[in-house]
Coordinates of N, CA and C in Angstrom, one line a residue:
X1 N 67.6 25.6 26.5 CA 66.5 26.2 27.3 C 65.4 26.6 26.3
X2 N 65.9 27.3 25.0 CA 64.3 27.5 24.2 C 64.0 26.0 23.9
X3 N 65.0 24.9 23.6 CA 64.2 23.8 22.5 C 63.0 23.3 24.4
X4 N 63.5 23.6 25.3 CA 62.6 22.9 26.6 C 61.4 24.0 26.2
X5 N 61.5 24.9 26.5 CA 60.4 25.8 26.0 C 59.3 25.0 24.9
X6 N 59.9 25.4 23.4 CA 59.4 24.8 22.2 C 58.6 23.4 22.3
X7 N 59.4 22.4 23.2 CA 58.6 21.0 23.2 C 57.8 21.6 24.8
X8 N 57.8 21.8 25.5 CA 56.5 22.2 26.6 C 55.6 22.6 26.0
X9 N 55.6 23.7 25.0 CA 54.6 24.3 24.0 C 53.9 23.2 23.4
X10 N 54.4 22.4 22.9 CA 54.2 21.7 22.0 C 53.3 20.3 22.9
X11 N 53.8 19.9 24.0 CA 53.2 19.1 25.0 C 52.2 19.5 25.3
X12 N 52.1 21.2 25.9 CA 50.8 21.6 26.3 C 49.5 21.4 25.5
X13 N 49.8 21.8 23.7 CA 49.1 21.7 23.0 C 48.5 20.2 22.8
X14 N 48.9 19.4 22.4 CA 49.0 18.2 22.6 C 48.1 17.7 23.9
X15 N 47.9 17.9 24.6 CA 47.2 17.8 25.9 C 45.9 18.3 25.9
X16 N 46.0 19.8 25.4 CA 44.9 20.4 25.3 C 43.7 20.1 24.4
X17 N 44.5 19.1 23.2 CA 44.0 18.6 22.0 C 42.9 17.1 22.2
X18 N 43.6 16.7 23.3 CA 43.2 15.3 23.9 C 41.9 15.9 24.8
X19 N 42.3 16.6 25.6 CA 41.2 16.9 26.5 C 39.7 17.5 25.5
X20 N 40.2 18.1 24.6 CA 38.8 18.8 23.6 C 38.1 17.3 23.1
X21 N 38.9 16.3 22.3 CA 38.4 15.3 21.8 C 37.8 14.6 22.8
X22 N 37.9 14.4 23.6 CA 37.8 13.6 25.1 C 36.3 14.3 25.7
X23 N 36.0 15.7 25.5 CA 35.2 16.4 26.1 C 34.1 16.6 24.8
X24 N 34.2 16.2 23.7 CA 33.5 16.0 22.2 C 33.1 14.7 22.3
X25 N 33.5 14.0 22.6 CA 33.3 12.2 22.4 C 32.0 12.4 23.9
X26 N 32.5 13.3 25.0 CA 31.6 13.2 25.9 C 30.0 13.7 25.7
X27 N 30.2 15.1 24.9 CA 28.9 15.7 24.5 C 28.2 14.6 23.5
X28 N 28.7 13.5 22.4 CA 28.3 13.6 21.7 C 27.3 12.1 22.4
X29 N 27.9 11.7 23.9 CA 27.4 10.8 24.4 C 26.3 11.1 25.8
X30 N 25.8 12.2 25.2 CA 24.8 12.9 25.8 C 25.4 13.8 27.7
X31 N 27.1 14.1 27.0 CA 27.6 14.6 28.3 C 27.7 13.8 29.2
X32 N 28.2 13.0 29.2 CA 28.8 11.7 29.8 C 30.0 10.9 29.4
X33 N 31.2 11.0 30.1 CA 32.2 9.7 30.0 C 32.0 8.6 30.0
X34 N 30.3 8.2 30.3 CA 30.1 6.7 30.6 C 30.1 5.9 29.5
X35 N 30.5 4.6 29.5 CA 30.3 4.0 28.1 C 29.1 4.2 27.9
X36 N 28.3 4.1 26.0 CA 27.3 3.9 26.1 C 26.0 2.8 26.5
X37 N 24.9 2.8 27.2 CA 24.4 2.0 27.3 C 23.7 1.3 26.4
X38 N 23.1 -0.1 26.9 CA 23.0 -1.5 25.9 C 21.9 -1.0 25.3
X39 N 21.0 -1.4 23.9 CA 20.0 -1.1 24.1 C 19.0 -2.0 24.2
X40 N 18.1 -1.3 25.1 CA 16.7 -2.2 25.8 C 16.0 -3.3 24.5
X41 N 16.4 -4.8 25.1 CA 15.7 -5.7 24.4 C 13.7 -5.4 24.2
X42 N 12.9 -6.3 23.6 CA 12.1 -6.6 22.8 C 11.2 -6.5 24.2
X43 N 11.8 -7.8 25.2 CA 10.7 -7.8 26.4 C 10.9 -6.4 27.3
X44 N 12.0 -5.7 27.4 CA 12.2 -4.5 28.3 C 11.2 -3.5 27.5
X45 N 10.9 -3.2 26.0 CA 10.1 -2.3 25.4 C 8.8 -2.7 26.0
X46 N 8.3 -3.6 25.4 CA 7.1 -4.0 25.9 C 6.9 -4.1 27.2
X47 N 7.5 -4.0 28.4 CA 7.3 -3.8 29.6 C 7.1 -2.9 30.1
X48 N 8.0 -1.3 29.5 CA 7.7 0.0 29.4 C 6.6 0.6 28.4
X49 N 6.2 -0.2 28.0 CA 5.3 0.3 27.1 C 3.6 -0.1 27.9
X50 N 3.9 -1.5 28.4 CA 2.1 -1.6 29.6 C 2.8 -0.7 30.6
X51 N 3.7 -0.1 30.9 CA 4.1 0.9 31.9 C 3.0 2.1 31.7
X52 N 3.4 2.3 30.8 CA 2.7 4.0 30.2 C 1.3 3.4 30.0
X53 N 0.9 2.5 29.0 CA -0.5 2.6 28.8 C -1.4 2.3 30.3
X54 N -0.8 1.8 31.3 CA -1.9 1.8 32.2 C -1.1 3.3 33.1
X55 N -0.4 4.0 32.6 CA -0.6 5.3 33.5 C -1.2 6.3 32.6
X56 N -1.6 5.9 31.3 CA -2.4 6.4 30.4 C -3.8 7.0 31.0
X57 N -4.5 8.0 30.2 CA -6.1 8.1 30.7 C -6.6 7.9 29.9
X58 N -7.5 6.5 30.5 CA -8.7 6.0 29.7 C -9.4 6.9 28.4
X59 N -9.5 6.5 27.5 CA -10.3 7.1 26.7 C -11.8 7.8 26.6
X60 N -12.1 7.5 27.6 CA -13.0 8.3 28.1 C -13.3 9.2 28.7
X61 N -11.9 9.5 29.6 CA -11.5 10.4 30.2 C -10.5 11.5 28.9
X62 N -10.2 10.9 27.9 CA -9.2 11.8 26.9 C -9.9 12.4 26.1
X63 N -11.0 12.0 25.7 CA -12.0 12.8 24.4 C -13.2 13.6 25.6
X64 N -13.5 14.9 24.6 CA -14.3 15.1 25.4 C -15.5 14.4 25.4
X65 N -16.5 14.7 25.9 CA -18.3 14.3 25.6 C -19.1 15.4 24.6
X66 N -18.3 16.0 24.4 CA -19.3 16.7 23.0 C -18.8 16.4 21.9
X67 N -17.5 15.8 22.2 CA -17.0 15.9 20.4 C -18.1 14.7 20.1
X68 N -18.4 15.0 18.9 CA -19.0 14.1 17.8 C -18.1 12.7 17.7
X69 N -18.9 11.7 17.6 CA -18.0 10.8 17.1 C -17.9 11.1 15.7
X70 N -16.7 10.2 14.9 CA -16.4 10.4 13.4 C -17.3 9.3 12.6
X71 N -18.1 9.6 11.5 CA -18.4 8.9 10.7 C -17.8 7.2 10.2
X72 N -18.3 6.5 10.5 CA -17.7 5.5 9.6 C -17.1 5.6 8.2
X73 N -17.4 6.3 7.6 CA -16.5 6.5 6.3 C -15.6 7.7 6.7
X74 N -15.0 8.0 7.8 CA -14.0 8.9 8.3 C -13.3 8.1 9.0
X75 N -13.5 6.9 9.4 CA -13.0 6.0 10.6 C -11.4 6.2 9.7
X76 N -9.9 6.0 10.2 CA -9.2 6.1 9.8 C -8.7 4.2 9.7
X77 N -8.2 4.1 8.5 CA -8.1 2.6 7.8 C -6.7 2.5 8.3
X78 N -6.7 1.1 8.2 CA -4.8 0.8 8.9 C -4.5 0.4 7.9
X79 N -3.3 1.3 7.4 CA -1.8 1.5 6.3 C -1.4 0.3 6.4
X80 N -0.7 -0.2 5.2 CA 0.1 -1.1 5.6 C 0.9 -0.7 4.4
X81 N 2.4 -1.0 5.0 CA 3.4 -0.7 3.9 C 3.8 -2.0 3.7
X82 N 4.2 -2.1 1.8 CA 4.4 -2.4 0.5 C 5.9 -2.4 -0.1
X83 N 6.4 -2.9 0.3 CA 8.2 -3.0 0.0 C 8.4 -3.9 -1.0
X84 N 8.6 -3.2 -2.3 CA 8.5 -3.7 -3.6 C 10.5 -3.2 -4.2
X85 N 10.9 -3.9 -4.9 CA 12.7 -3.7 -5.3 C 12.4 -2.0 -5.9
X86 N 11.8 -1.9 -6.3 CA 11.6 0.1 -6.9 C 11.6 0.7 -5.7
X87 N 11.0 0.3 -4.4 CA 10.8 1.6 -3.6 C 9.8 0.8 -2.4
X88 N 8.8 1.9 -1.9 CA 8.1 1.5 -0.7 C 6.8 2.5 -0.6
X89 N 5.5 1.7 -0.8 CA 4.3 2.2 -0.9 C 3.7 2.3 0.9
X90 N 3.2 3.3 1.1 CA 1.8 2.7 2.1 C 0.3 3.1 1.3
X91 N -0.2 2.2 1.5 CA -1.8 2.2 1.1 C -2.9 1.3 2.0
X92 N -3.9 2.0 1.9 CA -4.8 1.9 3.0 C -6.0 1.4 2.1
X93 N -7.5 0.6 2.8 CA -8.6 0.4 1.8 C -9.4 1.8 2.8
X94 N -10.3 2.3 1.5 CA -11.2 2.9 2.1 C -12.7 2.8 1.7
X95 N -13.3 1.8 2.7 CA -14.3 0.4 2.2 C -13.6 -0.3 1.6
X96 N -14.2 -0.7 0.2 CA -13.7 -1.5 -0.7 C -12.9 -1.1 -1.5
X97 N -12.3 0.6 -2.3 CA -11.4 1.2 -2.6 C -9.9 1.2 -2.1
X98 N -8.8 0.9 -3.1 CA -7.4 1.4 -2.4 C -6.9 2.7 -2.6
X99 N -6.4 3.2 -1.7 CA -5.9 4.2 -1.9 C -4.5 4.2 -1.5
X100 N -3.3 5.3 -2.4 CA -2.4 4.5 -2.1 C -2.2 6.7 -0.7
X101 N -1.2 6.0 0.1 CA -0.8 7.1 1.3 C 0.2 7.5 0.9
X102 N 1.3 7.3 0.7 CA 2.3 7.7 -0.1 C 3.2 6.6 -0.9
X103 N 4.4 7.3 -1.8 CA 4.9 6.3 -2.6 C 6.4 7.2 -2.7
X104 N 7.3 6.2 -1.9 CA 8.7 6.6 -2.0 C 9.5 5.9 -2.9
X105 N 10.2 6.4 -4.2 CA 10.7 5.4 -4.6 C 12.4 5.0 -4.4
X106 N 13.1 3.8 -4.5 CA 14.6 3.5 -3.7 C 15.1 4.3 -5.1
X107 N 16.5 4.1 -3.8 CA 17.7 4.8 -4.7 C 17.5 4.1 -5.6
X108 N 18.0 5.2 -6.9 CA 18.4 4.6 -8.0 C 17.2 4.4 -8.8
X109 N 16.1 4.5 -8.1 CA 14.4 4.8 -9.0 C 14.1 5.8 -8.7
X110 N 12.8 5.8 -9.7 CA 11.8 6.9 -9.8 C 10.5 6.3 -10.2
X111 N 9.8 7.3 -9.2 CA 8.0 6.7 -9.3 C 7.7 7.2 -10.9
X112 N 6.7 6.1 -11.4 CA 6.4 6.4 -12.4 C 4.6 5.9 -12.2
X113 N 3.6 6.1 -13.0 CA 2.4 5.9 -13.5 C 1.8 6.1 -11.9
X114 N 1.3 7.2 -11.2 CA 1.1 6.4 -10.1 C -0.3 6.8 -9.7
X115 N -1.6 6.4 -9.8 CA -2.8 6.8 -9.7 C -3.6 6.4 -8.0
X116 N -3.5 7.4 -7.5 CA -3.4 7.2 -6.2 C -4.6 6.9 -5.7
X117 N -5.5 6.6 -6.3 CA -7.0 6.7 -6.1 C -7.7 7.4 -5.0
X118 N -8.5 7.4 -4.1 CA -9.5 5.8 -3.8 C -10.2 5.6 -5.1
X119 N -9.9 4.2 -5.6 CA -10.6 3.6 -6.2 C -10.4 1.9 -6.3
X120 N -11.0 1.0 -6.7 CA -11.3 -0.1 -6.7 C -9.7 -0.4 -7.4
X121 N -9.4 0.1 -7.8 CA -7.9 -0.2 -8.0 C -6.7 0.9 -8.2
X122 N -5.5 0.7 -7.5 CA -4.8 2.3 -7.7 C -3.7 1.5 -7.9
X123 N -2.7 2.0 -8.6 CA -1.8 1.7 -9.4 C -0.7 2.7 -9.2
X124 N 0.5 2.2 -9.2 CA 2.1 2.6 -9.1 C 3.1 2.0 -9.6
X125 N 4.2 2.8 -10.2 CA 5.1 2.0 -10.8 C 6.5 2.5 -10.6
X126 N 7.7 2.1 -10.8 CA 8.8 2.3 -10.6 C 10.1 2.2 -11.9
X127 N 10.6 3.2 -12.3 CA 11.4 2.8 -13.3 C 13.2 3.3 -12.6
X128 N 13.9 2.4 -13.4 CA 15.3 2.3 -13.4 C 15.9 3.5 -13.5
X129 N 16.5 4.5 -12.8 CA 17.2 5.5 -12.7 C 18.3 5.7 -14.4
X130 N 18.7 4.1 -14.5 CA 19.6 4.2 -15.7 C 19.2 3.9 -17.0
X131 N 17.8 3.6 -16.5 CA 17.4 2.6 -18.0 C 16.2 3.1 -18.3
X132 N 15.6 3.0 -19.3 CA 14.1 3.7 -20.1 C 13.3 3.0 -20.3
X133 N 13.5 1.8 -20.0 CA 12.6 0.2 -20.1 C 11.3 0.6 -19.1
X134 N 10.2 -0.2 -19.2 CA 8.9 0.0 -18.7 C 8.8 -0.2 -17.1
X135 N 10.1 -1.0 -16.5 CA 10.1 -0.9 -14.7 C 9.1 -1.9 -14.7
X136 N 8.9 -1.4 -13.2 CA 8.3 -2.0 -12.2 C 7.1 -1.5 -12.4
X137 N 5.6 -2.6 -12.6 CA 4.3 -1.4 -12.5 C 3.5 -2.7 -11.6
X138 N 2.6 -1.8 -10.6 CA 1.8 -2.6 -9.5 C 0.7 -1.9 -9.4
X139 N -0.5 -2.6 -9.4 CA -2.0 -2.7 -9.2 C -2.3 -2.7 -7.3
X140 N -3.0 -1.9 -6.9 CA -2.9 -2.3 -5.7 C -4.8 -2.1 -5.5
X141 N -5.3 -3.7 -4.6 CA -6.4 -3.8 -4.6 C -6.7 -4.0 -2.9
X142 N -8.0 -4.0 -2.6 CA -8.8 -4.5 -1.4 C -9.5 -5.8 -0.9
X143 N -8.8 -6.7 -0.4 CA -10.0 -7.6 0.1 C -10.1 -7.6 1.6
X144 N -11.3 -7.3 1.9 CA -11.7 -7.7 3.6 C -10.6 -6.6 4.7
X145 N -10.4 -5.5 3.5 CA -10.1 -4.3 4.6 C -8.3 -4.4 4.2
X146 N -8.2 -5.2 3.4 CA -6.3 -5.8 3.3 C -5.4 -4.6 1.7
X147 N -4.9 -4.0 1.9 CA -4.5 -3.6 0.7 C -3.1 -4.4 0.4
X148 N -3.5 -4.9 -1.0 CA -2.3 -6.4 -1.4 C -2.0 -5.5 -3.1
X149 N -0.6 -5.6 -3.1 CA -0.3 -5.3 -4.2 C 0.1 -6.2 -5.0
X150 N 0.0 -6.4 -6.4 CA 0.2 -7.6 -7.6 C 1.1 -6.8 -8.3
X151 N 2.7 -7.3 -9.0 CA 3.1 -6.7 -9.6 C 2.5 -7.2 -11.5
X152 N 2.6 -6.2 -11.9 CA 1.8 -6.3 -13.4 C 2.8 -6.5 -14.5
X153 N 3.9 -6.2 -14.6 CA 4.8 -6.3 -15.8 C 6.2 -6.2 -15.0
X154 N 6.7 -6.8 -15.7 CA 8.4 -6.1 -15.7 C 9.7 -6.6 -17.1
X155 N 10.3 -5.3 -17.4 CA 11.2 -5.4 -18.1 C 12.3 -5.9 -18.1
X156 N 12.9 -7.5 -18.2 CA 13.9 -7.4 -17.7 C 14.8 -7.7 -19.1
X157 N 15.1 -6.6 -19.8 CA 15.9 -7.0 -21.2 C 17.3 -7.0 -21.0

């Protein structure tokens, strides 16, 4: 009679254990036992996406009429990121100047030399977490609004 006791104990728990996991697997699926759903292909994005912009308001209706418009040399320049084996730059031209936006460098590096300008040329480099050698160093310049980076040296001893 106790060992029936002891394993019912033991069954209950056991039960109770499944239903917590069961009820965790559900929160962690936004509260739902449903499987998760697929996710939305390339054409489904872009179809939700002219969804919203034409329930968008016009831009004319979004700014007001007194704001000032912004200067051309405030106009904001389009970033482009720079994925170089040290890490990952974004830099923007401003006019004919580069500037760099920021500079993350990968595991296992560190930014080194990095002159963020604006200027006609801004420069960043990357060295070896393990090694004291000169790395990775890049020049980053402007043509026709484009920030292109050239790498300048590397140590490969």
């Amino acid at each position: 009679m106790r060992r029936n006791l002891v394993v019912s104990g033991w069954v209950a728990a056991a039960v109770i254990a499944v239903g917590a996991g069961v009820g965790a697997v559900a929160l962690a699926q936004g509260g739902t036992l449903a499987p998760p759903t697929e996710p939305m292909s390339e054409d489904q994005v872009l179809e939700e996406l002219d969804g919203l912009e034409s329930a968008s308001p016009s831009p004319e209706t979004a700014t007001p009429a007194s704001e000032p418009e912004p200067s051309s040399s405030a106009t904001a320049a389009a970033e482009e990121v720079i994925a170089t084996d040290g890490g990952t730059v974004i830099a923007r031209c401003v006019g004919d100047d580069a500037e760099l936006v920021s500079v993350a460098a990968a595991q296992g590096w560190r930014t080194v030399g990095v002159d963020a300008g604006p200027a006609a040329t801004a420069t960043f480099g990357f060295t070896d977490d393990d090694d004291d050698d000169d790395g990775l160093h890049y020049t980053v310049t402007c043509a026709e609004g484009v920030p292109t980076a050239t790498q300048q040296s590397t140590d490969d001893d």
